Short mmCIF file of C-alpha atoms and ligand atoms in Angstrom, two decimals:
data_model
loop_
_atom_site.label_atom_id
_atom_site.label_comp_id
_atom_site.label_asym_id
_atom_site.label_seq_id
_atom_site.Cartn_x
_atom_site.Cartn_y
_atom_site.Cartn_z
CA UNK A 130 -48.74 3.54 0.54
CA UNK A 131 -48.35 6.74 -0.96
CA UNK A 132 -45.70 6.45 -3.33
CA UNK A 133 -46.38 10.30 -3.88
CA UNK A 134 -43.78 12.75 -2.62
CA UNK A 135 -41.54 15.68 -3.73
CA UNK A 136 -38.09 14.98 -5.90
CA UNK A 137 -37.69 17.96 -3.48
CA UNK A 138 -36.66 14.95 -0.80
CA UNK A 139 -35.32 12.94 -2.93
CA UNK A 140 -32.72 16.53 -4.80
CA UNK A 141 -31.98 16.71 -0.26
CA UNK A 142 -30.34 13.65 -0.37
CA UNK A 143 -27.67 14.68 -2.84
CA UNK A 144 -27.03 18.35 -2.00
CA UNK A 145 -24.54 17.44 0.51
CA UNK A 146 -22.27 16.50 -2.24
CA UNK A 147 -22.45 19.66 -3.71
CA UNK A 148 -25.18 18.83 -6.80
CA UNK A 149 -27.53 21.62 -7.86
CA UNK A 150 -30.97 20.85 -8.12
CA UNK A 151 -34.88 22.71 -7.80
CA UNK A 152 -38.03 21.12 -7.84
CA UNK A 153 -39.31 20.34 -10.90
CA UNK A 154 -42.63 18.89 -10.16
CA UNK A 155 -44.59 16.45 -7.57
CA UNK A 156 -43.54 12.95 -9.14
CA UNK A 157 -43.38 8.87 -7.59
CA UNK A 158 -40.87 8.95 -5.10
CA UNK A 159 -39.81 5.86 -6.70
CA UNK A 160 -41.53 4.64 -9.70
CA UNK A 161 -40.33 1.99 -11.68
CA UNK A 162 -37.81 2.65 -13.90
CA UNK A 163 -37.22 1.19 -18.16
CA UNK A 164 -34.30 1.18 -20.26
CA UNK A 165 -34.43 0.51 -23.47
CA UNK A 166 -30.38 0.67 -25.22
CA UNK A 167 -30.81 0.25 -28.38
CA UNK A 168 -27.86 -1.68 -30.63
CA UNK A 169 -26.05 1.60 -33.19
CA UNK A 170 -29.53 3.35 -33.88
CA UNK A 171 -28.62 6.47 -35.87
CA UNK A 172 -30.27 9.85 -35.41
CA UNK A 173 -32.31 9.65 -37.78
CA UNK A 174 -33.27 5.50 -37.79
CA UNK A 175 -36.66 6.56 -36.46
CA UNK A 176 -39.74 7.93 -38.02
CA UNK A 177 -40.33 10.27 -34.87
CA UNK A 178 -36.85 11.57 -35.15
CA UNK A 179 -37.06 12.04 -39.38
CA UNK A 180 -37.14 7.52 -41.20
CA UNK A 181 -39.47 8.16 -43.81
CA UNK A 182 -39.43 4.98 -45.74
CA UNK A 183 -40.55 2.76 -43.13
CA UNK A 184 -41.94 3.28 -39.91
CA UNK A 185 -41.45 2.20 -36.17
CA UNK A 186 -44.80 3.33 -34.16
CA UNK A 187 -43.92 1.93 -31.26
CA UNK A 188 -41.16 3.98 -30.87
CA UNK A 189 -42.95 7.24 -32.13
CA UNK A 190 -45.98 6.46 -29.71
CA UNK A 191 -43.34 7.44 -27.43
CA UNK A 192 -40.93 10.64 -28.94
CA UNK A 193 -45.24 11.63 -28.52
CA UNK A 194 -46.17 10.85 -25.41
CA UNK A 195 -42.21 11.86 -23.87
CA UNK A 196 -39.49 14.44 -24.13
CA UNK A 197 -38.13 13.34 -28.03
CA UNK A 198 -34.52 14.75 -27.47
CA UNK A 199 -32.56 16.63 -30.10
CA UNK A 200 -29.09 16.73 -29.18
CA UNK A 201 -28.95 13.48 -26.46
CA UNK A 202 -25.45 11.17 -26.37
CA UNK A 203 -24.10 7.97 -26.64
CA UNK A 204 -20.57 8.96 -23.80
CA UNK A 205 -19.13 6.92 -26.32
CA UNK A 206 -19.50 5.83 -30.57
CA UNK A 207 -19.01 2.35 -29.85
CA UNK A 208 -21.03 0.12 -27.16
CA UNK A 209 -19.10 -1.46 -24.23
CA UNK A 210 -18.10 1.90 -23.87
CA UNK A 211 -20.99 3.56 -23.48
CA UNK A 212 -22.58 0.43 -21.20
CA UNK A 213 -19.65 1.37 -18.86
CA UNK A 214 -20.00 5.07 -18.03
CA UNK A 215 -23.83 4.23 -18.18
CA UNK A 216 -23.33 1.75 -14.80
CA UNK A 217 -20.43 3.00 -13.42
CA UNK A 218 -21.26 7.31 -14.31
CA UNK A 219 -17.79 6.94 -15.76
CA UNK A 220 -15.86 8.16 -18.74
CA UNK A 221 -14.12 5.13 -19.98
CA UNK A 222 -10.70 6.98 -20.80
CA UNK A 223 -10.66 6.21 -16.95
CA UNK A 224 -10.90 1.92 -17.66
CA UNK A 225 -9.13 2.04 -20.25
CA UNK A 226 -12.61 0.90 -21.33
CA UNK A 227 -12.67 -0.08 -25.61
CA UNK A 228 -14.73 -2.49 -27.76
CA UNK A 229 -13.70 -5.79 -25.88
CA UNK A 230 -13.42 -9.57 -27.29
CA UNK A 231 -15.48 -11.96 -26.51
CA UNK A 232 -13.61 -13.65 -24.18
CA UNK A 233 -13.15 -10.47 -21.36
CA UNK A 234 -12.60 -10.07 -17.98
CA UNK A 235 -15.24 -8.46 -16.55
CA UNK A 236 -15.22 -4.46 -17.12
CA UNK A 237 -16.65 -3.20 -14.05
CA UNK A 238 -15.31 -2.82 -10.27
CA UNK A 239 -17.40 -4.88 -8.80
CA UNK A 240 -16.74 -3.89 -5.08
CA UNK A 241 -17.81 -0.15 -6.15
CA UNK A 242 -20.78 1.40 -6.56
CA UNK A 243 -22.97 0.69 -9.51
CA UNK A 244 -26.09 2.10 -11.55
CA UNK A 245 -28.08 -1.23 -10.64
CA UNK A 246 -25.86 -1.31 -6.42
CA UNK A 247 -27.65 2.41 -6.22
CA UNK A 248 -31.25 0.84 -7.68
CA UNK A 249 -30.94 -1.49 -4.86
CA UNK A 250 -29.89 0.70 -2.58
CA UNK A 251 -32.93 2.31 -3.37
CA UNK A 252 -35.32 -0.57 -2.81
CA UNK A 253 -35.62 -1.34 -6.18
CA UNK A 254 -36.07 -4.97 -8.23
CA UNK A 255 -33.49 -4.81 -11.60
CA UNK A 256 -32.81 -6.60 -14.16
CA UNK A 257 -30.25 -6.75 -17.08
CA UNK A 258 -31.59 -8.48 -20.49
CA UNK A 259 -30.00 -8.91 -22.73
CA UNK A 260 -26.05 -7.96 -24.40
CA UNK A 261 -23.79 -7.44 -22.41
CA UNK A 262 -20.38 -6.97 -24.32
CA UNK A 263 -18.54 -6.21 -20.65
CA UNK A 264 -16.85 -8.23 -20.34
CA UNK A 265 -17.48 -11.15 -18.24
CA UNK A 266 -15.86 -13.40 -14.75
CA UNK A 267 -11.94 -12.49 -13.33
CA UNK A 268 -9.30 -13.45 -15.96
CA UNK A 269 -9.85 -16.99 -17.80
CA UNK A 270 -13.96 -17.95 -18.05
CA UNK A 271 -14.92 -21.26 -18.45
CA UNK A 272 -18.57 -21.45 -19.81
CA UNK A 273 -19.18 -25.01 -18.20
CA UNK A 274 -19.24 -23.49 -13.94
CA UNK A 275 -21.00 -20.91 -12.94
CA UNK A 276 -19.33 -17.93 -15.39
CA UNK A 277 -18.96 -14.55 -12.42
CA UNK A 278 -18.53 -11.98 -11.63
CA UNK A 279 -20.68 -10.39 -13.82
CA UNK A 280 -24.01 -8.37 -14.13
CA UNK A 281 -25.67 -10.38 -10.67
CA UNK A 282 -21.89 -8.52 -9.01
CA UNK A 283 -22.60 -5.10 -10.40
CA UNK A 284 -26.01 -4.86 -8.61
CA UNK A 285 -28.10 -6.68 -10.68
CA UNK A 286 -30.54 -8.92 -9.39
CA UNK A 287 -31.82 -10.92 -12.57
CA UNK A 288 -29.16 -10.72 -15.65
CA UNK A 289 -29.77 -12.18 -19.04
CA UNK A 290 -27.23 -11.97 -21.70
CA UNK A 291 -26.44 -12.73 -24.98
CA UNK A 292 -22.41 -12.83 -23.26
CA UNK A 293 -20.68 -10.24 -25.92
CA UNK A 294 -22.02 -9.36 -29.19
CA UNK A 295 -24.49 -11.48 -31.73
CA UNK A 296 -21.36 -11.40 -33.91
CA UNK A 297 -18.25 -12.36 -31.16
CA UNK A 298 -18.17 -16.37 -29.23
CA UNK A 299 -20.07 -17.73 -27.90
CA UNK A 300 -23.36 -17.65 -28.89
CA UNK A 301 -25.16 -18.64 -26.85
CA UNK A 302 -27.05 -17.20 -23.47
CA UNK A 303 -26.32 -16.95 -20.17
CA UNK A 304 -29.11 -16.36 -17.58
CA UNK A 305 -27.58 -15.16 -14.34
CA UNK A 306 -24.59 -17.50 -13.93
CA UNK A 307 -24.89 -20.13 -16.16
CA UNK A 308 -24.92 -20.88 -20.20
CA UNK A 309 -28.43 -22.29 -21.14
CA UNK A 310 -29.62 -25.58 -22.32
CA UNK A 311 -26.04 -26.60 -21.14
CA UNK A 312 -24.69 -30.42 -22.30
CA UNK A 313 -22.21 -31.23 -19.92
CA UNK A 314 -21.52 -34.15 -21.36
CA UNK A 315 -20.42 -31.54 -24.21
CA UNK A 316 -18.11 -28.80 -22.97
CA UNK A 317 -18.36 -25.31 -24.45
CA UNK A 318 -14.93 -23.58 -25.02
CA UNK A 319 -13.64 -20.34 -27.23
CA UNK A 320 -10.95 -18.66 -28.08
CA UNK A 321 -9.93 -15.94 -29.51
CA UNK A 322 -6.51 -17.13 -30.23
CA UNK A 323 -6.77 -19.98 -32.23
CA UNK A 324 -8.70 -21.84 -34.29
CA UNK A 325 -10.26 -24.79 -31.86
CA UNK A 326 -13.69 -27.06 -31.82
CA UNK A 327 -14.63 -29.12 -35.14
CA UNK A 328 -17.99 -26.11 -36.14
CA UNK A 329 -16.83 -25.66 -40.18
CA UNK A 330 -15.55 -22.00 -40.47
CA UNK A 331 -16.65 -19.30 -42.71
CA UNK A 332 -12.18 -19.33 -44.55
CA UNK A 333 -13.02 -22.67 -44.79
CA UNK A 334 -17.33 -22.74 -46.16
CA UNK A 335 -19.01 -19.36 -47.19
CA UNK A 336 -21.19 -21.51 -49.31
CA UNK A 337 -23.16 -22.89 -45.63
CA UNK A 338 -23.09 -18.72 -44.68
CA UNK A 339 -26.05 -16.78 -44.87
CA UNK A 340 -24.40 -13.55 -45.45
CA UNK A 341 -20.75 -13.62 -46.72
CA UNK A 342 -18.06 -11.08 -43.97
CA UNK A 343 -15.13 -10.10 -43.75
CA UNK A 344 -12.10 -11.49 -42.98
CA UNK A 345 -12.11 -10.86 -38.93
CA UNK A 346 -15.57 -12.57 -38.79
CA UNK A 347 -15.57 -15.17 -40.63
CA UNK A 348 -14.08 -17.32 -38.19
CA UNK A 349 -17.07 -20.32 -36.23
CA UNK A 350 -20.20 -20.98 -37.88
CA UNK A 351 -23.33 -21.07 -36.14
CA UNK A 352 -26.40 -21.17 -37.26
CA UNK A 353 -25.03 -20.16 -41.17
CA UNK A 354 -23.17 -16.54 -39.73
CA UNK A 355 -19.66 -17.08 -39.14
CA UNK A 356 -18.50 -15.01 -36.60
CA UNK A 357 -15.49 -12.61 -34.24
CA UNK A 358 -13.00 -16.41 -32.49
CA UNK A 359 -13.66 -19.42 -32.96
CA UNK A 360 -15.95 -22.03 -30.45
CA UNK A 361 -15.87 -25.90 -30.09
CA UNK A 362 -19.12 -27.82 -27.70
CA UNK A 363 -22.30 -26.41 -26.94
CA UNK A 364 -24.15 -27.97 -29.20
CA UNK A 365 -27.21 -27.86 -27.32
CA UNK A 366 -26.61 -24.13 -26.10
CA UNK A 367 -26.94 -22.52 -29.64
CA UNK A 368 -28.42 -19.42 -29.78
CA UNK A 369 -30.84 -18.26 -32.76
CA UNK A 370 -30.89 -15.29 -34.44
CA UNK A 371 -34.26 -14.95 -36.03
CA UNK A 372 -35.28 -16.17 -32.36
CA UNK A 373 -33.86 -13.10 -30.22
CA UNK A 374 -36.80 -10.78 -30.15
CA UNK A 375 -39.04 -13.33 -28.67
CA UNK A 376 -36.26 -14.77 -26.54
CA UNK A 377 -35.92 -10.88 -25.23
CA UNK A 378 -39.17 -10.34 -24.48
CA UNK A 379 -40.19 -13.54 -23.22
CA UNK A 380 -37.80 -12.67 -20.25
CA UNK A 381 -38.52 -9.52 -19.20
CA UNK A 382 -41.62 -9.85 -20.03
CA UNK A 383 -41.93 -12.55 -16.93
CA UNK A 384 -40.16 -9.97 -15.48
CA UNK A 385 -41.61 -7.16 -15.43
CA UNK A 386 -44.66 -10.22 -13.44
CA UNK A 387 -42.78 -11.28 -11.53
CA UNK A 388 -41.56 -7.48 -9.71
CA UNK A 389 -45.19 -5.46 -10.59
CA UNK A 390 -45.92 -5.49 -7.40
CA UNK A 391 -42.82 -3.80 -6.45
CA UNK A 392 -40.43 -0.73 -7.73
CA UNK A 393 -37.77 -2.22 -10.17
CA UNK A 394 -35.27 -1.18 -13.14
CA UNK A 395 -35.37 -2.81 -16.16
CA UNK A 396 -32.87 -2.08 -18.19
CA UNK A 397 -33.67 -3.68 -22.20
CA UNK A 398 -29.98 -3.84 -24.37
CA UNK A 399 -31.14 -5.32 -27.23
CA UNK A 400 -29.07 -6.63 -30.23
CA UNK A 401 -30.96 -5.03 -32.42
CA UNK A 402 -29.48 -3.61 -34.99
CA UNK A 403 -26.26 -4.39 -34.39
CA UNK A 404 -24.62 -7.15 -37.12
CA UNK A 405 -25.42 -9.63 -37.64
CA UNK A 406 -28.52 -8.61 -39.29
CA UNK A 407 -31.23 -11.56 -39.06
CA UNK A 408 -34.46 -10.53 -38.06
CA UNK A 409 -37.22 -12.94 -37.51
CA UNK A 410 -39.03 -13.78 -40.51
CA UNK A 411 -42.11 -11.99 -39.89
CA UNK A 412 -39.51 -8.89 -40.71
CA UNK A 413 -37.57 -10.48 -43.21
CA UNK A 414 -38.05 -8.38 -45.51
CA UNK A 415 -40.67 -5.42 -44.77
CA UNK A 416 -38.53 -2.57 -44.28
CA UNK A 417 -38.12 -2.27 -47.90
CA UNK A 418 -34.74 -1.63 -47.01
CA UNK A 419 -32.76 -4.51 -46.58
CA UNK A 420 -31.65 -6.68 -43.21
CA UNK A 421 -30.95 -2.74 -41.80
CA UNK A 422 -33.81 -1.79 -42.45
CA UNK A 423 -35.76 -4.54 -40.80
CA UNK A 424 -34.10 -4.81 -37.96
CA UNK A 425 -34.90 -1.81 -36.79
CA UNK A 426 -39.58 -2.81 -37.11
CA UNK A 427 -38.14 -6.00 -34.97
CA UNK A 428 -36.26 -3.40 -32.82
CA UNK A 429 -40.30 -1.55 -32.64
CA UNK A 430 -42.05 -4.27 -32.71
CA UNK A 431 -39.58 -5.76 -30.11
CA UNK A 432 -40.11 -1.49 -27.85
CA UNK A 433 -44.02 -2.11 -28.70
CA UNK A 434 -44.11 -5.59 -27.07
CA UNK A 435 -42.08 -4.63 -23.84
CA UNK A 436 -44.90 -1.74 -23.53
CA UNK A 437 -47.92 -3.17 -23.75
CA UNK A 438 -46.65 -5.63 -20.80
CA UNK A 439 -46.36 -2.55 -18.62
CA UNK A 440 -50.13 -1.91 -19.51
CA UNK A 441 -51.23 -5.11 -18.85
CA UNK A 442 -49.96 -4.83 -16.10
CA UNK A 443 -50.86 -2.28 -14.72
CA UNK A 444 -48.14 -0.63 -14.08
CA UNK A 445 -47.39 1.69 -17.19
CA UNK A 446 -48.32 4.59 -15.87
CA UNK A 447 -46.09 4.30 -13.18
CA UNK A 448 -42.72 4.41 -15.27
CA UNK A 449 -39.97 5.92 -16.32
CA UNK A 450 -39.00 4.95 -20.14
CA UNK A 451 -35.61 6.20 -20.94
CA UNK A 452 -35.38 4.98 -24.90
CA UNK A 453 -32.02 5.09 -26.75
CA UNK A 454 -29.11 4.22 -28.71
CA UNK A 455 -25.90 3.04 -27.34
CA UNK A 456 -23.85 5.30 -30.81
CA UNK A 457 -24.48 6.08 -34.06
CA UNK A 458 -24.63 4.54 -37.06
CA UNK A 459 -23.05 1.82 -39.20
CA UNK A 460 -23.95 0.59 -42.84
CA UNK A 461 -21.26 -1.78 -43.89
CA UNK A 462 -20.43 -3.71 -39.70
CA UNK A 463 -18.11 -6.26 -41.42
CA UNK A 464 -21.10 -8.78 -43.22
CA UNK A 465 -22.63 -8.08 -46.58
CA UNK A 466 -25.89 -7.50 -45.42
CA UNK A 467 -26.24 -3.67 -48.89
CA UNK A 468 -27.75 -1.99 -45.69
CA UNK A 469 -25.61 1.33 -48.25
CA UNK A 470 -26.65 -0.26 -51.56
CA UNK A 471 -30.63 -0.60 -49.47
CA UNK A 472 -30.90 2.42 -47.95
CA UNK A 473 -32.37 4.34 -51.50
CA UNK A 474 -32.90 7.72 -48.88
CA UNK A 475 -33.23 6.86 -45.88
CA UNK A 476 -30.59 9.02 -43.98
CA UNK A 477 -29.54 6.78 -40.72
CA UNK A 478 -26.90 9.67 -38.91
CA UNK A 479 -30.63 12.17 -39.83
CA UNK A 480 -27.43 14.55 -41.48
CA UNK A 481 -25.54 14.66 -38.93
CA UNK A 482 -21.56 14.26 -39.76
CA UNK A 483 -19.75 11.13 -38.84
CA UNK A 484 -21.30 7.87 -37.14
CA UNK A 485 -19.96 4.93 -35.05
CA UNK A 486 -17.10 4.90 -34.05
CA UNK A 487 -16.58 8.61 -35.12
CA UNK A 488 -15.32 12.15 -33.24
CA UNK A 489 -18.29 13.60 -35.54
CA UNK A 490 -21.37 14.25 -34.20
CA UNK A 491 -22.97 11.30 -35.49
CA UNK A 492 -21.17 8.73 -33.10
CA UNK A 493 -22.77 10.30 -30.47
CA UNK A 494 -25.81 12.50 -30.99
CA UNK A 495 -28.70 8.98 -31.16
CA UNK A 496 -31.87 9.40 -30.12
CA UNK A 497 -33.76 9.54 -26.99
CA UNK A 498 -37.02 10.16 -25.41
CA UNK A 499 -37.88 9.71 -21.86
CA UNK A 500 -41.43 9.14 -21.12
CA UNK A 501 -43.04 8.94 -17.37
CA UNK A 502 -47.11 9.16 -18.69
CA UNK A 503 -48.96 9.89 -15.04
CA UNK A 504 -48.65 13.23 -17.09
CA UNK A 505 -46.82 16.02 -14.70
CA UNK A 506 -43.89 15.78 -16.22
CA UNK A 507 -43.32 18.45 -19.06
CA UNK A 508 -43.97 16.39 -22.94
CA UNK A 509 -42.47 18.18 -26.07
CA UNK A 510 -39.01 18.34 -27.90
CA UNK A 511 -36.03 19.03 -26.16
CA UNK A 512 -32.73 20.96 -28.41
CA UNK A 513 -30.69 20.12 -23.97
CA UNK A 514 -28.00 19.14 -23.98
CA UNK A 515 -26.97 15.39 -22.81
CA UNK A 516 -25.56 12.34 -22.06
CA UNK A 517 -26.37 9.27 -21.24
CA UNK A 518 -23.22 9.98 -18.13
CA UNK A 519 -26.13 10.92 -16.23
CA UNK A 520 -28.03 9.01 -16.22
CA UNK A 521 -26.98 7.61 -12.64
CA UNK A 522 -27.33 10.69 -11.39
CA UNK A 523 -30.46 11.69 -12.10
CA UNK A 524 -31.96 7.97 -11.57
CA UNK A 525 -29.99 9.33 -8.01
CA UNK A 526 -31.80 12.18 -7.43
CA UNK A 527 -35.38 10.91 -8.25
CA UNK A 528 -35.91 7.84 -6.24
CA UNK A 529 -33.33 9.08 -2.69
CA UNK A 530 -30.43 7.13 -4.08
CA UNK A 531 -27.61 8.06 -2.45
CA UNK A 532 -24.76 8.64 -3.12
CA UNK A 533 -20.68 7.78 -1.22
CA UNK A 534 -17.60 10.48 -1.73
CA UNK A 535 -16.18 9.64 -5.77
CA UNK A 536 -19.23 7.80 -6.56
CA UNK A 537 -20.12 8.15 -9.97
CA UNK A 538 -17.96 11.51 -10.78
CA UNK A 539 -18.25 11.80 -14.14
CA UNK A 540 -21.63 12.05 -14.23
CA UNK A 541 -24.56 14.53 -13.37
CA UNK A 542 -27.52 15.50 -12.06
CA UNK A 543 -29.51 16.57 -14.90
CA UNK A 544 -33.25 15.36 -13.51
CA UNK A 545 -35.16 18.33 -14.76
CA UNK A 546 -34.19 17.69 -17.88
CA UNK A 547 -35.45 14.11 -18.21
CA UNK A 548 -38.89 15.47 -16.44
CA UNK A 549 -39.60 18.90 -18.86
CA UNK A 550 -38.43 20.05 -22.06
CA UNK A 551 -37.99 23.44 -21.20
CA UNK A 552 -35.46 22.48 -18.82
CA UNK A 553 -32.15 23.11 -19.84
CA UNK A 554 -29.39 20.57 -19.43
CA UNK A 555 -25.61 20.44 -19.19
CA UNK A 556 -22.88 23.59 -20.07
CA UNK A 557 -21.23 21.45 -21.32
CA UNK A 558 -20.30 17.10 -22.95
CA UNK A 559 -17.18 15.78 -23.14
CA UNK A 560 -17.72 12.94 -26.45
CA UNK A 561 -15.47 9.21 -26.32
CA UNK A 562 -15.03 7.47 -29.40
CA UNK A 563 -10.59 6.56 -30.55
CA UNK A 564 -9.94 10.09 -28.90
CA UNK A 565 -12.22 12.56 -27.15
CA UNK A 566 -14.13 15.28 -28.66
CA UNK A 567 -15.45 18.25 -26.35
CA UNK A 568 -18.98 20.27 -26.44
CA UNK A 569 -18.74 23.40 -24.56
CA UNK A 570 -21.67 26.72 -25.84
CA UNK A 571 -21.46 26.55 -30.00
CA UNK A 572 -18.30 25.17 -30.19
CA UNK A 573 -17.58 21.41 -31.22
CA UNK A 574 -13.78 20.86 -30.15
CA UNK A 575 -12.31 17.01 -31.50
CA UNK A 576 -8.79 16.75 -29.85
CA UNK A 577 -6.23 15.72 -32.45
CA UNK A 578 -5.61 12.50 -31.83
CA UNK A 579 -1.81 10.75 -32.01
CA UNK A 580 -2.00 7.22 -31.81
CA UNK A 581 -1.70 4.81 -34.18
CA UNK A 582 -5.73 3.88 -36.42
CA UNK A 583 -6.90 0.86 -35.35
CA UNK A 584 -6.02 -1.01 -39.57
CA UNK A 585 -9.84 -2.42 -39.37
CA UNK A 586 -11.28 1.25 -39.41
CA UNK A 587 -8.41 2.93 -41.13
CA UNK A 588 -9.32 0.26 -44.13
CA UNK A 589 -13.16 0.90 -43.76
CA UNK A 590 -13.30 3.83 -46.08
CA UNK A 591 -17.18 4.21 -46.16
CA UNK A 592 -16.85 5.51 -41.79
CA UNK A 593 -15.66 9.08 -41.39
CA UNK A 594 -13.40 8.20 -37.80
CA UNK A 595 -12.37 12.34 -37.45
CA UNK A 596 -8.97 11.95 -36.19
CA UNK A 597 -6.83 14.00 -37.43
CA UNK A 598 -2.94 15.34 -36.12
CA UNK A 599 -4.33 19.02 -35.50
CA UNK A 600 -7.30 20.66 -33.93
CA UNK A 601 -11.09 20.96 -34.86
CA UNK A 602 -13.37 23.50 -34.29
CA UNK A 603 -16.89 23.69 -35.31
CA UNK A 604 -19.21 26.45 -33.86
CA UNK A 605 -22.19 24.42 -34.02
CA UNK A 606 -24.51 27.56 -33.71
CA UNK A 607 -23.58 28.36 -37.78
CA UNK A 608 -21.99 24.89 -38.11
CA UNK A 609 -24.58 22.50 -37.14
CA UNK A 610 -23.07 19.21 -39.80
CA UNK A 611 -19.07 20.28 -39.30
CA UNK A 612 -17.89 21.23 -42.26
CA UNK A 613 -16.19 24.68 -40.91
CA UNK A 614 -12.48 23.01 -39.00
CA UNK A 615 -12.33 27.39 -37.33
CA UNK A 616 -9.37 26.25 -34.95
CA UNK A 617 -6.55 28.39 -37.22
CA UNK A 618 -9.10 31.25 -36.92
CA UNK A 619 -9.75 30.71 -33.08
CA UNK A 620 -6.76 29.60 -31.56
CA UNK A 621 -7.64 30.91 -27.90
CA UNK A 622 -11.27 28.84 -27.54
CA UNK A 623 -9.29 25.64 -29.06
CA UNK A 624 -6.74 26.06 -25.90
CA UNK A 625 -9.30 26.56 -23.22
CA UNK A 626 -11.32 23.43 -24.70
CA UNK A 627 -7.92 21.77 -24.80
CA UNK A 628 -7.88 22.29 -20.95
CA UNK A 629 -10.71 21.78 -19.76
CA UNK A 630 -10.27 18.22 -21.23
CA UNK A 631 -7.41 18.65 -20.13
CA UNK A 632 -8.80 19.79 -16.12
CA UNK A 633 -11.43 16.43 -16.90
CA UNK A 634 -9.21 14.23 -17.20
CA UNK A 635 -7.41 14.70 -13.67
CA UNK A 636 -10.22 14.80 -11.63
CA UNK A 637 -10.39 12.40 -9.97
C1 NG6 B 193 -15.79 -4.40 -34.35
C2 NG6 B 193 -15.72 -5.72 -34.77
C3 NG6 B 193 -17.33 -4.64 -35.32
C4 NG6 B 193 -18.50 -4.36 -34.27
C5 NG6 B 193 -17.53 -3.73 -32.94
C6 NG6 B 193 -18.65 -3.64 -31.90
C7 NG6 B 193 -14.59 -5.77 -36.83
C8 NG6 B 193 -13.39 -6.10 -37.91
N1 NG6 B 193 -14.95 -4.73 -36.45
O1 NG6 B 193 -14.22 -4.37 -33.96
O2 NG6 B 193 -17.88 -5.61 -36.63
O3 NG6 B 193 -18.95 -5.97 -33.62
O4 NG6 B 193 -16.30 -4.62 -32.74
O5 NG6 B 193 -19.27 -2.67 -32.12
O6 NG6 B 193 -14.20 -7.07 -35.74
S1 NG6 B 193 -20.33 -2.23 -30.67
O7 NG6 B 193 -21.13 -1.99 -31.19
O8 NG6 B 193 -20.30 -3.20 -29.93
O9 NG6 B 193 -19.46 -1.05 -30.27
CA1 CA B 194 -23.53 -0.01 -30.18
#
């Protein structure tokens, strides 16, 4: 059976929802989809986006082959909100989705539509392998029993997770509903309120640590790294951070092998290059920039390993690859890994202002590459304005996914931009941080912030969070690095853009 149909056919499904699409080119209606989602990778952090100190050949090969976006954005400047938006097609603020503790309940309503459910209904086998950080369970989680609801209930046929982050307990893998390698006679318990268990803690035993850490990251020590939160039991299930590159790519490879005869979607959110940065010995010391640079090399190697498997299984030519990052770069994020001291000339943000947590451009402007090797996409550099929140409706348009009323309300079908480097993207885009920012034409507006900046963020003076109590307005056509706030010279623009944000807030 031929899989070749026209995008026009699938676009027709969306017309009823008020979407406007046009025929881009003939492509397979059911290509496989692989989403590489690096953690905290900045705009300048790969050599195809300007890094010169070290090389990322596997990512660069994708950039050469596909579309290299120069104005693509994660939905938010931190992890949980970005992932929330990608998987639901809704802005995180609608559900107060902020950075979650490691024992938080699942933040996505599993009775509602999601990206993986939409793909399943369109005939796809779906998997998530990597860092989750969207919460698990519906209240208190007993890690010794079935942990659910989670990704399976959200529409992934298979899941293999780091449950929260590398710097948070529990430091164990979760495969589908169960903690891997758990010994029932040594049950596992997690607390974010009080110390539990007999493991040493960072505040008392700094001599046990591979890297010193700040107070928040100085609770239970596992594998020579102190974490946020406390964990008791579960000794046989503990992960070893240095094994991540093999463990996660092995699981992804198994999924590709077992799914190669049907359409599949693999969501592969990396732990790298998030803290703690403790790369495998294959990469330690290799970048010349310390652990953060070494983690970039490790991430590149992992990307190459999975791409090679797609080729080996003969499915690469029918696979759309989306490579990007969940937020911008950060140097010191809790561990003394000397990221800033050792980076030398390297500029992780690629010149843009801010970084992770920030309302400025480097908070969300990240590398993004889309490849579809069958030759039907028009490759090259694209300056289209795109947001990861648009992956939902754009994939729906591509695969003929059906959308119900109100599904993925903040997502836009910008499939043409994903398939043609010369096509336009969005005209307007929201960026979420601890406040909201809006891109509109040449303008970038940052809404005044009236809340309380979290103390840990306010204390991090190296992080320019961009929070101010008065409006900020930048003309990116002349000032792409956001150096000149022209809000007082253009009160009418401030008013208009604030009213656009207000309208987005009220959208139902
Ligand atoms: C912050 C952590 C930081 C990191 C971040 C989440 C402190 C002081 N800092 O709260 O280390 O874990 O959460 O990063 O606790 S993210 O990329 O997953 O959003
Ligand atoms: Ca992140």
